[in-house]
Amino acid sequence: MKSPKLLPWYARKAGVSTERAEVLWRKAVRKATAETGWVGNAEYWGAAMENFRELLDQENSSLCTPNMADVMRMQHRAMRLPLTIFEDLSAATAANWQRFCNTWHRAA
């Protein structure tokens, strides 16, 4: 049995792989066949899609994925830290050098 053309879209929306979505689709079709007793009518396809969406929701709720935005933000900050320290040290050195040059010129 062919899977729906929108199956990759449903898979991305639920955060599962396309292969896993195909497995869930086949499971939903088997369940719809057992529920309706018919194959190919509108009631059958409606039950298959409803079962598929329920299985995707269950799969999505069972996944434990970290929030990658927080991880990437922390990594970005850690990578910028040496540059920030260097900028601060450069600014402090330049300010001290300007003060030294100004006091040296006044003394001369």
XYZ file of N, CA, C and O in Angstrom:
432
model
N 0.845 -1.175 0.000
C 0.000 0.000 0.000
C 0.889 1.237 0.000
O 1.852 1.321 0.727
N 0.526 2.187 -0.842
C 1.290 3.421 -0.945
C 0.978 4.344 0.230
O -0.138 4.378 0.726
N 1.990 5.083 0.603
C 1.792 6.060 1.677
C 1.308 7.375 1.064
O 1.478 7.621 -0.124
N 0.715 8.255 1.878
C 0.237 9.538 1.349
C 1.403 10.412 0.893
O 2.520 10.307 1.398
N 1.135 11.277 -0.068
C 2.179 12.162 -0.585
C 2.630 13.177 0.456
O 3.749 13.663 0.407
N 1.769 13.492 1.403
C 2.114 14.461 2.445
C 2.808 13.818 3.643
O 3.036 14.488 4.653
N 3.146 12.554 3.547
C 3.766 11.865 4.672
C 5.066 12.540 5.129
O 5.257 12.727 6.335
N 5.980 12.964 4.225
C 7.188 13.665 4.700
C 6.856 14.963 5.434
O 7.526 15.317 6.410
N 5.819 15.657 5.002
C 5.429 16.891 5.677
C 4.924 16.599 7.086
O 5.291 17.279 8.039
N 4.059 15.578 7.203
C 3.584 15.176 8.526
C 4.752 14.755 9.413
O 4.787 15.056 10.607
N 5.717 14.042 8.836
C 6.872 13.581 9.612
C 7.689 14.757 10.123
O 8.075 14.801 11.298
N 7.990 15.725 9.262
C 8.754 16.904 9.696
C 7.996 17.691 10.753
O 8.573 18.177 11.716
N 6.694 17.822 10.544
C 5.871 18.573 11.503
C 5.884 17.915 12.879
O 5.909 18.601 13.901
N 5.889 16.581 12.896
C 5.895 15.852 14.171
C 7.307 15.657 14.717
O 7.468 15.255 15.860
N 8.328 15.924 13.911
C 9.702 15.778 14.378
C 10.207 14.348 14.341
O 11.087 13.988 15.122
N 9.679 13.529 13.449
C 10.142 12.146 13.309
C 10.704 11.969 11.906
O 10.455 12.768 11.007
N 11.472 10.910 11.707
C 12.039 10.638 10.389
C 10.961 10.126 9.445
O 9.922 9.615 9.868
N 11.240 10.241 8.164
C 10.284 9.767 7.157
C 10.117 8.251 7.243
O 9.008 7.730 7.082
N 11.215 7.556 7.511
C 11.138 6.099 7.636
C 10.234 5.697 8.798
O 9.420 4.783 8.678
N 10.379 6.375 9.920
C 9.535 6.080 11.080
C 8.079 6.428 10.780
O 7.160 5.719 11.194
N 7.850 7.502 10.041
C 6.484 7.876 9.667
C 5.858 6.823 8.756
O 4.660 6.541 8.869
N 6.654 6.227 7.876
C 6.127 5.165 7.018
C 5.716 3.947 7.840
O 4.692 3.323 7.570
N 6.520 3.629 8.859
C 6.164 2.516 9.747
C 4.861 2.822 10.476
O 3.966 1.968 10.586
N 4.738 4.050 10.955
C 3.514 4.447 11.655
C 2.315 4.446 10.704
O 1.202 4.106 11.114
N 2.523 4.826 9.439
C 1.433 4.803 8.466
C 0.925 3.380 8.257
O -0.278 3.145 8.234
N 1.857 2.438 8.093
C 1.437 1.049 7.908
C 0.672 0.534 9.119
O -0.321 -0.185 8.996
N 1.110 0.936 10.309
C 0.408 0.544 11.530
C -0.999 1.155 11.564
O -1.973 0.494 11.941
N -1.121 2.412 11.151
C -2.416 3.092 11.122
C -3.348 2.438 10.118
O -4.558 2.302 10.367
N -2.815 2.004 8.982
C -3.629 1.336 7.963
C -4.148 0.003 8.486
O -5.320 -0.340 8.298
N -3.284 -0.750 9.158
C -3.728 -2.024 9.729
C -4.828 -1.811 10.755
O -5.826 -2.543 10.794
N -4.663 -0.783 11.583
C -5.672 -0.493 12.606
C -6.987 -0.039 11.965
O -8.077 -0.442 12.409
N -6.905 0.769 10.906
C -8.119 1.230 10.212
C -8.833 0.061 9.550
O -10.068 0.009 9.542
N -8.080 -0.888 9.010
C -8.690 -2.062 8.395
C -9.432 -2.883 9.444
O -10.550 -3.351 9.208
N -8.815 -3.018 10.624
C -9.462 -3.772 11.697
C -10.695 -3.043 12.229
O -11.701 -3.678 12.574
N -10.657 -1.720 12.279
C -11.780 -0.948 12.806
C -12.967 -0.922 11.848
O -14.109 -1.103 12.266
N -12.700 -0.659 10.568
C -13.800 -0.478 9.625
C -14.222 -1.770 8.933
O -15.376 -1.902 8.556
N -13.302 -2.686 8.747
C -13.622 -3.918 8.049
C -13.634 -3.781 6.543
O -13.804 -4.761 5.821
N -13.454 -2.574 6.049
C -13.437 -2.313 4.624
C -12.102 -1.692 4.241
O -11.406 -1.126 5.062
N -11.809 -1.760 2.961
C -10.588 -1.129 2.460
C -10.947 -0.270 1.269
O -11.597 -0.737 0.334
N -10.532 0.968 1.311
C -10.674 1.832 0.150
C -11.812 2.822 0.176
O -11.874 3.693 -0.686
N -12.735 2.746 1.114
C -13.819 3.740 1.129
C -13.411 4.957 1.964
O -12.358 4.990 2.581
N -14.267 5.964 1.984
C -13.944 7.215 2.673
C -13.803 7.011 4.176
O -12.922 7.617 4.808
N -14.626 6.178 4.745
C -14.539 5.904 6.184
C -13.193 5.266 6.531
O -12.567 5.621 7.534
N -12.735 4.376 5.688
C -11.449 3.701 5.886
C -10.293 4.704 5.862
O -9.451 4.712 6.743
N -10.263 5.566 4.836
C -9.167 6.536 4.725
C -9.215 7.567 5.850
O -8.174 7.994 6.355
N -10.408 7.956 6.257
C -10.523 8.879 7.393
C -10.000 8.256 8.672
O -9.287 8.906 9.444
N -10.331 6.981 8.892
C -9.835 6.288 10.088
C -8.327 6.110 10.018
O -7.626 6.244 11.033
N -7.814 5.816 8.821
C -6.362 5.639 8.660
C -5.626 6.940 8.979
O -4.615 6.935 9.699
N -6.122 8.064 8.455
C -5.464 9.357 8.726
C -5.575 9.741 10.194
O -4.622 10.255 10.786
N -6.725 9.491 10.805
C -6.894 9.805 12.229
C -5.940 8.968 13.079
O -5.289 9.488 13.993
N -5.848 7.678 12.768
C -4.921 6.810 13.501
C -3.475 7.246 13.289
O -2.666 7.229 14.221
N -3.160 7.649 12.071
C -1.801 8.095 11.762
C -1.441 9.343 12.560
O -0.357 9.429 13.137
N -2.368 10.302 12.605
C -2.096 11.524 13.384
C -1.943 11.219 14.870
O -1.091 11.796 15.545
N -2.756 10.313 15.390
C -2.633 9.925 16.796
C -1.284 9.257 17.068
O -0.633 9.543 18.075
N -0.862 8.384 16.158
C 0.435 7.719 16.325
C 1.583 8.716 16.242
O 2.557 8.614 16.998
N 1.475 9.700 15.346
C 2.509 10.740 15.264
C 2.558 11.564 16.544
O 3.642 11.907 17.031
N 1.403 11.902 17.087
C 1.371 12.655 18.342
C 1.999 11.857 19.479
O 2.758 12.401 20.286
N 1.688 10.575 19.540
C 2.287 9.726 20.577
C 3.799 9.635 20.393
O 4.556 9.681 21.368
N 4.232 9.512 19.155
C 5.675 9.424 18.872
C 6.370 10.729 19.236
O 7.450 10.726 19.816
N 5.746 11.841 18.902
C 6.335 13.144 19.199
C 6.429 13.369 20.707
O 7.418 13.904 21.199
N 5.416 12.957 21.452
C 5.452 13.164 22.901
C 6.442 12.231 23.585
O 6.899 12.515 24.680
N 6.795 11.123 22.927
C 7.756 10.200 23.538
C 9.191 10.595 23.259
O 10.112 10.078 23.888
N 9.404 11.509 22.303
C 10.763 11.929 21.971
C 11.279 12.896 23.019
O 10.555 13.755 23.509
N 12.521 12.755 23.355
C 13.165 13.661 24.312
C 14.269 14.395 23.568
O 15.415 13.966 23.548
N 13.908 15.485 22.927
C 14.890 16.242 22.160
C 15.248 17.515 22.910
O 14.383 18.205 23.446
N 16.526 17.851 22.979
C 16.918 19.085 23.653
C 16.572 20.300 22.806
O 16.433 20.206 21.583
N 16.436 21.409 23.457
C 16.196 22.651 22.750
C 17.528 23.121 22.172
O 18.395 23.586 22.899
N 17.692 22.984 20.875
C 18.974 23.267 20.245
C 19.303 24.755 20.225
O 20.465 25.121 20.149
N 18.314 25.605 20.290
C 18.588 27.036 20.283
C 19.393 27.422 21.514
O 20.345 28.207 21.421
N 19.049 26.875 22.665
C 19.800 27.180 23.877
C 21.227 26.655 23.796
O 22.177 27.321 24.209
N 21.380 25.457 23.258
C 22.714 24.866 23.127
C 23.565 25.694 22.180
O 24.738 25.980 22.467
N 22.997 26.109 21.057
C 23.754 26.898 20.082
C 24.095 28.282 20.633
O 25.191 28.791 20.399
N 23.180 28.884 21.386
C 23.450 30.192 21.978
C 24.594 30.092 22.985
O 25.498 30.933 23.005
N 24.593 29.042 23.794
C 25.651 28.853 24.776
C 26.991 28.607 24.079
O 28.027 29.149 24.482
N 26.979 27.817 23.014
C 28.199 27.547 22.259
C 28.731 28.825 21.622
O 29.932 29.074 21.627
N 27.824 29.644 21.093
C 28.230 30.900 20.472
C 28.878 31.830 21.505
O 29.911 32.445 21.232
N 28.283 31.901 22.678
C 28.848 32.748 23.727
C 30.210 32.234 24.178
O 31.132 33.021 24.436
N 30.354 30.921 24.277
C 31.644 30.351 24.684
C 32.713 30.610 23.626
O 33.881 30.840 23.964
N 32.333 30.569 22.358
C 33.304 30.822 21.297
C 33.704 32.297 21.239
O 34.819 32.624 20.852
N 32.780 33.193 21.599
C 33.086 34.625 21.565
C 33.852 35.111 22.788
O 34.399 36.202 22.782
N 33.906 34.316 23.833
C 34.525 34.763 25.080
C 35.977 35.199 24.904
O 36.348 36.283 25.384
N 36.845 34.430 24.229
C 38.222 34.918 24.056
C 38.283 36.236 23.293
O 39.115 37.097 23.617
N 37.430 36.420 22.304
C 37.427 37.680 21.564
C 36.976 38.840 22.443
O 37.533 39.945 22.379
N 35.977 38.601 23.263
C 35.487 39.652 24.164
C 36.572 40.034 25.164
O 36.791 41.228 25.432
N 37.250 39.054 25.719
C 38.333 39.339 26.666
C 39.443 40.119 25.978
O 39.970 41.095 26.535
N 39.804 39.730 24.748
C 40.847 40.430 24.018
C 40.443 41.870 23.728
O 41.261 42.785 23.854
N 39.185 42.092 23.341
C 38.711 43.456 23.094
C 38.786 44.300 24.363
O 39.213 45.463 24.320
N 38.379 43.737 25.486
C 38.422 44.480 26.750
C 39.861 44.805 27.143
O 40.167 45.929 27.582
N 40.751 43.846 27.005
C 42.159 44.096 27.330
C 42.770 45.125 26.388
O 43.563 45.981 26.821
N 42.423 45.072 25.117
C 42.932 46.050 24.154
C 42.441 47.454 24.498
O 43.215 48.425 24.444
N 41.173 47.572 24.852
C 40.629 48.887 25.210
C 41.287 49.419 26.476
O 41.632 50.605 26.563
N 41.510 48.561 27.466
C 42.166 48.995 28.708
C 43.612 49.395 28.442
O 44.096 50.407 28.972
N 44.296 48.638 27.610
C 45.691 48.961 27.280
C 45.771 50.294 26.534
O 46.641 51.123 26.815
N 44.878 50.506 25.585
C 44.876 51.762 24.825
C 44.579 52.946 25.739
O 45.219 54.003 25.620
N 43.639 52.780 26.664
C 43.312 53.874 27.588
C 44.500 54.191 28.493
O 44.836 55.366 28.720
N 45.154 53.165 29.006
C 46.325 53.379 29.860
C 47.470 54.007 29.069
O 48.201 54.862 29.586
N 47.643 53.597 27.834
C 48.706 54.163 26.993
C 48.430 55.636 26.716
O 49.345 56.458 26.762
N 47.167 55.989 26.473
C 46.820 57.393 26.246
C 47.090 58.220 27.494
O 47.639 59.330 27.411
N 46.725 57.683 28.672
C 46.992 58.400 29.920
C 48.494 58.575 30.135
O 48.958 59.637 30.542
N 49.259 57.546 29.846
C 50.713 57.621 30.020
C 51.311 58.652 29.081
O 52.159 59.460 29.490
N 50.864 58.638 27.806
C 51.396 59.600 26.845
C 51.019 61.038 27.225
O 51.843 61.959 27.077
N 49.789 61.242 27.694
C 49.368 62.589 28.081
C 50.168 63.093 29.279
O 50.564 64.259 29.305
N 50.403 62.265 30.273
C 51.182 62.711 31.441
C 52.641 62.877 31.070
O 53.328 63.764 31.602
N 53.187 62.141 30.152
C 54.571 62.270 29.737
C 54.784 63.582 28.970
O 55.766 64.254 29.137
N 53.781 63.930 28.119
C 53.878 65.182 27.356
C 53.749 66.389 28.277
O 54.408 67.393 28.060
N 52.930 66.291 29.320
C 52.770 67.417 30.255
C 54.051 67.621 31.066
O 54.407 68.741 31.376
N 54.710 66.521 31.409
C 55.936 66.629 32.206
C 57.077 67.188 31.396
O 57.969 67.837 31.945
N 57.042 67.002 30.098
C 58.169 67.451 29.267
C 58.102 68.899 28.894
O 57.471 69.749 29.197
